[in-house]
Amino acid sequence: MKLIRTENYAEMSLEAGKIILDKINNNPSLTLGLATGSTPKGVYDYLIQDHKSNGTSYKQVKSVNLDEYIGLPSKDPNSYHYFMRQNLFNHLDINEMHTHIPNGAVSDLEDECIRYEKLIKELGGIDLQILGIGQNGHIGFNEPGTSFSSRTHVVTLAQNTREANSRFFNTIDEVPTHALTMGIASILESKEILLLVSGERKAEALLKFMNGEISEDFPASALNYHQNVTVIADRDALKYI
Ligand code: PGA
């Protein structure tokens, strides 16, 4: 596992952005695994800025997102479909047909999980997966206790995840109770993983992760089984390391 230490959020975003651009330049039709939340926003801003200034093209790039809330239509400003359009896709020349996010608004969720796994396989797997980490160690929405052999599945969100995410909603009651997420086994099949960690509120999770103890109680620890993980963290997140 490689650790890149950065000073702050902006530098973390820049370092991650440079790695992603390098991959796209080497393989203009790669499949990116994307994440939502506060952590990757700065990276997306960097990619948008680069697209505008340098014309990096995403015409052949494919993307698959990690997760989506259940019960929010894609037009809902809190859905991850909306987040991705607002914060990335609308500002690039990526073909909307090449962007994929689990659909949490379908009636048959089991079928959706199967479809999503099949889709990732048909795309030839994920070349580079961007990940954040939850304060409880979740990756995607794989909460503590999730099997390391899990595939795309329905999850009940942990109360602390709903509390953490309630900052985007008017009240905690509006935060969905369930979500669809790629499983841990699905994530581990990515050829390369970039784990981004920023801010003091993630410091304890990062410490636990770097300690290297592997347990299903701490989902991010599954990344220890992967051969090509780069952690990019800022000074506040590295407080205990
Ligand atoms: P955040 O979420 O980027 O909004 O902190 C990360 C996560 O919960 O996985």
GROMACS .gro file of N, CA and C and ligand atoms in nm, residues 35-40 66-67 80 131-136 138-141 161 164-165 167-168 196 198 201-202, ligand 1:
model
   93
   35ALA      N    1  -1.708   0.785  -0.684
   35ALA     CA    2  -1.769   0.794  -0.551
   35ALA      C    3  -1.836   0.931  -0.536
   36THR      N    4  -1.924   0.940  -0.438
   36THR     CA    5  -1.989   1.068  -0.410
   36THR      C    6  -1.948   1.116  -0.271
   37GLY      N    7  -2.005   1.227  -0.226
   37GLY     CA    8  -1.972   1.277  -0.093
   37GLY      C    9  -1.880   1.397  -0.101
   38SER      N   10  -1.841   1.447   0.015
   38SER     CA   11  -1.757   1.568   0.020
   38SER      C   12  -1.616   1.539  -0.031
   39THR      N   13  -1.568   1.418  -0.007
   39THR     CA   14  -1.427   1.389  -0.034
   39THR      C   15  -1.388   1.405  -0.182
   40PRO      N   16  -1.461   1.344  -0.276
   40PRO     CA   17  -1.413   1.352  -0.414
   40PRO      C   18  -1.448   1.481  -0.489
   66LEU      N   19  -2.027   0.379  -0.709
   66LEU     CA   20  -2.032   0.281  -0.601
   66LEU      C   21  -2.172   0.252  -0.548
   67ASP      N   22  -2.253   0.357  -0.534
   67ASP     CA   23  -2.375   0.337  -0.456
   67ASP      C   24  -2.482   0.441  -0.487
   80TYR      N   25  -2.757   1.032  -0.567
   80TYR     CA   26  -2.620   1.033  -0.619
   80TYR      C   27  -2.619   1.049  -0.771
  131LEU      N   28  -1.221   0.591  -0.394
  131LEU     CA   29  -1.295   0.558  -0.272
  131LEU      C   30  -1.278   0.665  -0.165
  132GLY      N   31  -1.382   0.686  -0.089
  132GLY     CA   32  -1.370   0.760   0.036
  132GLY      C   33  -1.383   0.658   0.148
  133ILE      N   34  -1.376   0.704   0.270
  133ILE     CA   35  -1.395   0.613   0.384
  133ILE      C   36  -1.491   0.680   0.482
  134GLY      N   37  -1.581   0.603   0.538
  134GLY     CA   38  -1.671   0.659   0.639
  134GLY      C   39  -1.602   0.662   0.775
  135GLN      N   40  -1.657   0.741   0.866
  135GLN     CA   41  -1.597   0.746   1.000
  135GLN      C   42  -1.602   0.608   1.066
  136ASN      N   43  -1.699   0.526   1.025
  136ASN     CA   44  -1.709   0.390   1.080
  136ASN      C   45  -1.634   0.288   0.994
  138HIS      N   46  -1.669   0.247   0.666
  138HIS     CA   47  -1.738   0.193   0.548
  138HIS      C   48  -1.670   0.236   0.419
  139ILE      N   49  -1.681   0.151   0.317
  139ILE     CA   50  -1.640   0.187   0.182
  139ILE      C   51  -1.760   0.161   0.093
  140GLY      N   52  -1.789   0.254   0.002
  140GLY     CA   53  -1.921   0.251  -0.059
  140GLY      C   54  -2.017   0.265   0.058
  141PHE      N   55  -2.128   0.191   0.052
  141PHE     CA   56  -2.217   0.190   0.170
  141PHE      C   57  -2.206   0.055   0.241
  161THR      N   58  -2.400   0.662   0.991
  161THR     CA   59  -2.388   0.705   0.850
  161THR      C   60  -2.501   0.801   0.817
  164ALA      N   61  -2.416   1.126   0.976
  164ALA     CA   62  -2.309   1.196   0.902
  164ALA      C   63  -2.365   1.258   0.774
  165ASN      N   64  -2.455   1.187   0.707
  165ASN     CA   65  -2.506   1.236   0.579
  165ASN      C   66  -2.624   1.332   0.594
  167ARG      N   67  -2.622   1.609   0.703
  167ARG     CA   68  -2.582   1.747   0.674
  167ARG      C   69  -2.627   1.793   0.535
  168PHE      N   70  -2.658   1.697   0.448
  168PHE     CA   71  -2.704   1.733   0.314
  168PHE      C   72  -2.857   1.745   0.306
  196LEU      N   73  -0.916   0.821  -0.080
  196LEU     CA   74  -0.896   0.962  -0.044
  196LEU      C   75  -0.947   0.987   0.097
  198SER      N   76  -0.966   1.292   0.397
  198SER     CA   77  -0.940   1.432   0.433
  198SER      C   78  -1.012   1.471   0.562
  201ARG      N   79  -1.210   1.466   1.106
  201ARG     CA   80  -1.317   1.372   1.141
  201ARG      C   81  -1.291   1.231   1.087
  202LYS      N   82  -1.192   1.219   0.997
  202LYS     CA   83  -1.157   1.086   0.944
  202LYS      C   84  -1.028   1.032   1.007
  242PGA     P1   85  -1.763   1.195   0.270
  242PGA     O1   86  -1.818   1.048   0.276
  242PGA     O2   87  -1.673   1.200   0.151
  242PGA     O3   88  -1.883   1.282   0.250
  242PGA     O4   89  -1.691   1.219   0.397
  242PGA     C1   90  -1.729   0.943   0.257
  242PGA     C2   91  -1.800   0.815   0.291
  242PGA     O5   92  -1.889   0.818   0.379
  242PGA     O6   93  -1.767   0.713   0.231
   0.00000   0.00000   0.00000
